[in-house]
XYZ file of C-alpha atoms in Angstrom:
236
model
C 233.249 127.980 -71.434
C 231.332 126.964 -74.634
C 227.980 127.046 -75.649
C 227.218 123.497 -74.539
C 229.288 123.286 -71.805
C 227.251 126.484 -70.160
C 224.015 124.729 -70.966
C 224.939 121.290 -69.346
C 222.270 119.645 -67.301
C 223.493 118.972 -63.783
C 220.475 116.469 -63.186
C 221.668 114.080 -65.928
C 225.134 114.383 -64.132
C 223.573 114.080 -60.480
C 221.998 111.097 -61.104
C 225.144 108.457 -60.802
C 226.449 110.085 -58.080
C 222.994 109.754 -56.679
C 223.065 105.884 -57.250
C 226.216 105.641 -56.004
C 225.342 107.454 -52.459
C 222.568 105.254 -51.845
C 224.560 101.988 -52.233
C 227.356 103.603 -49.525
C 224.282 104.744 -47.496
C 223.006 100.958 -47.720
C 226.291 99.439 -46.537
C 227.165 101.898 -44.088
C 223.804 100.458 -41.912
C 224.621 96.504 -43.229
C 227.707 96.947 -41.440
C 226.166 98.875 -38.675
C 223.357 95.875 -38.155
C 226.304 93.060 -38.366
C 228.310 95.086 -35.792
C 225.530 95.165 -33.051
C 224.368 91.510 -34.115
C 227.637 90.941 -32.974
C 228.018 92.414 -29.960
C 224.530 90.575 -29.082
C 223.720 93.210 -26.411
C 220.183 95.047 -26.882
C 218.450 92.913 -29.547
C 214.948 93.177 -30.421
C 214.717 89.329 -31.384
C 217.787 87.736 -29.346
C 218.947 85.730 -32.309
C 221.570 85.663 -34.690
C 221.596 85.988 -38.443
C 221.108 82.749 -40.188
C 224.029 82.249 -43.356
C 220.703 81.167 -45.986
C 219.424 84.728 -44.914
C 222.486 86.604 -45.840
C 222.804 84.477 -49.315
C 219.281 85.482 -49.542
C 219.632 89.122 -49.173
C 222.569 89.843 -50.954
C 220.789 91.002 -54.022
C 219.725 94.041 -52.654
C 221.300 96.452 -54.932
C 219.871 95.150 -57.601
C 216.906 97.317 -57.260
C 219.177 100.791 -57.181
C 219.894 99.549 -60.534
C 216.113 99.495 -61.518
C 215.767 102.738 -60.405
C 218.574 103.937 -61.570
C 217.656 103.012 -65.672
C 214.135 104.616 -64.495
C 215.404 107.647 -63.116
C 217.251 107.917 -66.753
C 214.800 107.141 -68.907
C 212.263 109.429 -66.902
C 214.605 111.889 -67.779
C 214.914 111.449 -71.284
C 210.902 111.788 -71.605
C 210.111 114.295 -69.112
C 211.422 118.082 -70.572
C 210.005 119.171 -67.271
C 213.001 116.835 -65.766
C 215.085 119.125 -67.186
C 217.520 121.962 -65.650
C 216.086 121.527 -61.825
C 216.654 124.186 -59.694
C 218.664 123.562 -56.453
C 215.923 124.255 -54.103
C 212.493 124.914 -54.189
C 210.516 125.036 -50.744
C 206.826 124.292 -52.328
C 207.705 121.285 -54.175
C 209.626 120.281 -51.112
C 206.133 120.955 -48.972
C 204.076 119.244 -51.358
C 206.175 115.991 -51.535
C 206.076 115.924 -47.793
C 201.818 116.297 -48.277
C 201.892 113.768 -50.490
C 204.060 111.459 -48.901
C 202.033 111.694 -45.698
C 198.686 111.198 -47.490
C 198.501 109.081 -51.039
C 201.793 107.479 -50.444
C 201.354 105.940 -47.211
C 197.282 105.221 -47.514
C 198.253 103.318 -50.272
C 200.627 101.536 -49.412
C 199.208 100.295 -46.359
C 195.838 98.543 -48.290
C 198.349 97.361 -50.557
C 200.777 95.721 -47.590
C 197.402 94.522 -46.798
C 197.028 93.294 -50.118
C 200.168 91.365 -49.926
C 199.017 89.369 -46.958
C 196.065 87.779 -48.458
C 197.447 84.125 -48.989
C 197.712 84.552 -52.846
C 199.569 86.884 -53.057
C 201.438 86.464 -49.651
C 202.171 82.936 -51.073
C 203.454 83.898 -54.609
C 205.417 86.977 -53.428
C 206.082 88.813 -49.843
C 206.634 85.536 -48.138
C 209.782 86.150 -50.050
C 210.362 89.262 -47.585
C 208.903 87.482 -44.371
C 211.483 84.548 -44.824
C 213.530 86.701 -42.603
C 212.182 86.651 -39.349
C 215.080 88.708 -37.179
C 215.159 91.506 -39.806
C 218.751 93.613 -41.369
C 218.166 96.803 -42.578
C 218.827 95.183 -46.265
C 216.195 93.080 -45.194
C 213.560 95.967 -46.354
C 214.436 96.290 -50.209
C 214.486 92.300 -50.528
C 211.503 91.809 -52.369
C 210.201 89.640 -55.912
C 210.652 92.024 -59.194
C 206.945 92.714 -59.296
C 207.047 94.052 -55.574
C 210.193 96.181 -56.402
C 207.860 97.880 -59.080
C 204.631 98.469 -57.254
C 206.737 100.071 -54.686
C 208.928 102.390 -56.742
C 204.934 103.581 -58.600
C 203.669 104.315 -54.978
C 206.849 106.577 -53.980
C 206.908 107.975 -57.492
C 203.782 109.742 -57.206
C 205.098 112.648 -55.107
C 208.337 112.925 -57.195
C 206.106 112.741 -60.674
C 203.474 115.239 -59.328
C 205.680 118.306 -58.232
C 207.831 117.280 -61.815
C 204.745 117.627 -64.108
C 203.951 121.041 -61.673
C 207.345 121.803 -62.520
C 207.558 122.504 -58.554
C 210.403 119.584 -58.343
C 214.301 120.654 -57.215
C 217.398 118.697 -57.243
C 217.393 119.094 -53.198
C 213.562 117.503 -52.836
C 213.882 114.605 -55.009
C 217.424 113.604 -53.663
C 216.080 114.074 -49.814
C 213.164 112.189 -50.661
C 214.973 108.840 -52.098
C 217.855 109.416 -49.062
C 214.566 109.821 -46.623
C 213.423 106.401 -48.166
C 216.147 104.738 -47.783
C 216.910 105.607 -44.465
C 213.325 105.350 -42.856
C 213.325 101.402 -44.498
C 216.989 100.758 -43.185
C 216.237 102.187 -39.724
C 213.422 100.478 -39.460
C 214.262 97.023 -40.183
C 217.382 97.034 -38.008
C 216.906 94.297 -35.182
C 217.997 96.854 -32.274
C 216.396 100.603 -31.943
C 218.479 104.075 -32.257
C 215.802 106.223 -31.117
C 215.511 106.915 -27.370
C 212.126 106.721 -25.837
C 212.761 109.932 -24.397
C 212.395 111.931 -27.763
C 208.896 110.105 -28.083
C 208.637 111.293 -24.328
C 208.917 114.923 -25.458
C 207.163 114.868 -28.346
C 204.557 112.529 -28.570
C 203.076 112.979 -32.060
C 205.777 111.720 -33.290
C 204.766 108.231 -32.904
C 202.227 108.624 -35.375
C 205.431 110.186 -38.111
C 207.960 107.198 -37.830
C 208.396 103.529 -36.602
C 210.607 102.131 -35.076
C 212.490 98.458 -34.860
C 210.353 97.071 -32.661
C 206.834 98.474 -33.878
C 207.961 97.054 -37.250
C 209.253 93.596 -35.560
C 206.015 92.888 -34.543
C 204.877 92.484 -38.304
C 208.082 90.201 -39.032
C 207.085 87.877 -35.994
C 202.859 87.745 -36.006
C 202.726 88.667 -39.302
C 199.635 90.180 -39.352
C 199.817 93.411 -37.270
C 201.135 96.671 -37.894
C 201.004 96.909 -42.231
C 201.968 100.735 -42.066
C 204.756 102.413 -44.343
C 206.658 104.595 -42.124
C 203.877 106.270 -40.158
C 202.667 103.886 -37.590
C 198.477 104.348 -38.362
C 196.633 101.062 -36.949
C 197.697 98.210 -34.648
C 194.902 96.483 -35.601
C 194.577 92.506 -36.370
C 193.734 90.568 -38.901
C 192.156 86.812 -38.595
């Protein structure tokens, strides 16, 4: 093995694979949301999926793309991007910290943000034109949304890199844990039983589910949380 070769940065070569995992992660649940559409047994909102709506949404990997040239050319200007370790349980705990706090405090004032008519007007009613929800449905957003969302879940991911804390394990997880929470979520049937909220009942207060979240696709102004359900309060 040469010189180079032995000093070859796997994270540069993770990356594309990385991409390429969350687009088969992304179709797996499109297909999984068309089958039990389908089937039209145990729907949230007992109706189908309009033909505008899937023209609509079938942008959505353009923003892997985006972060795809961002992961890159954080890359190329962080050094502290640089030769990750495979696993390192601080940075891990700290992404989950800030995740919990930061991340989803701010992105609830700023879902709140959104709804204010202005804004609603010029760029989420983009999101809210689907009423019965896909799993797609949750990355389908106007370019500026795409970007205040990917600075809100970059804060964990740039903190514990500038700590030099970050691992190839945390920041993959984390992206796979976003994508999967904002599939799950939107999907217009639930996968959780009630019985595992039954048994352990804080964790309402760690995850939605379908129909917590349908409730802000079909009044619109309840329930602005991220992934942790934290108000059911209303808005006039």
């Amino acid at each position: 093995m040469s010189k180079d070769e032995s000093q070859r940065d796997l994270v540069y070569i993770i990356i594309l694979p990385l991409l390429l995992s969350r687009v088969i992660h992304n179709q797996i649940w499109i297909s999984l949301s068309r089958y039990r559409t389908a089937k039209g047994n145990n729907r949230i909102l007992d109706r189908s999926i309009e033909f505008d709506q899937v023209d609509r949404e079938s942008n959505w990997d353009d923003q892997i793309i985006f972060n795809g040239l961002i992961y890159y050319i954080g890359y190329l200007l962080l050094e502290q991007a640089h030769h990750l370790p495979l696993w390192r349980t601080d940075g891990i705990v700290m992404i989950a910290l800030l995740h919990i706090g930061p991340v989803e405090f701010l992105y609830y004032w700023l879902h709140r943000a959104l709804h204010h008519h202005f804004l609603y007007s010029r760029y989420h009613s983009h999101h809210h034109s689907s009423i019965v929800t896909e799993p797609i449905t949750s990355v389908i957003h106007p370019f500026a949304e795409h970007i205040s969302y990917f600075m809100l879940f970059a804060i964990p991911l740039l903190t514990v890199t500038l700590t030099e804390t970050v691992s190839i394990t945390a920041f993959g997880a984390y992206i796979t844990y976003i994508d999967f929470m904002n599939n799950m979520g939107h999907c217009n049937f639930e996968l959780i039983p009630k019985w595992i909220f039954s048994m352990f009942p804080p964790l309402k207060y760690l995850m939605y589910t379908p129909s917590y979240h349908s409730l802000h696709h079909t009044q619109f102004k309840t329930n602005y949380s991220l992934f942790m359900p934290n108000t059911h309060v209303k808005v006039s």
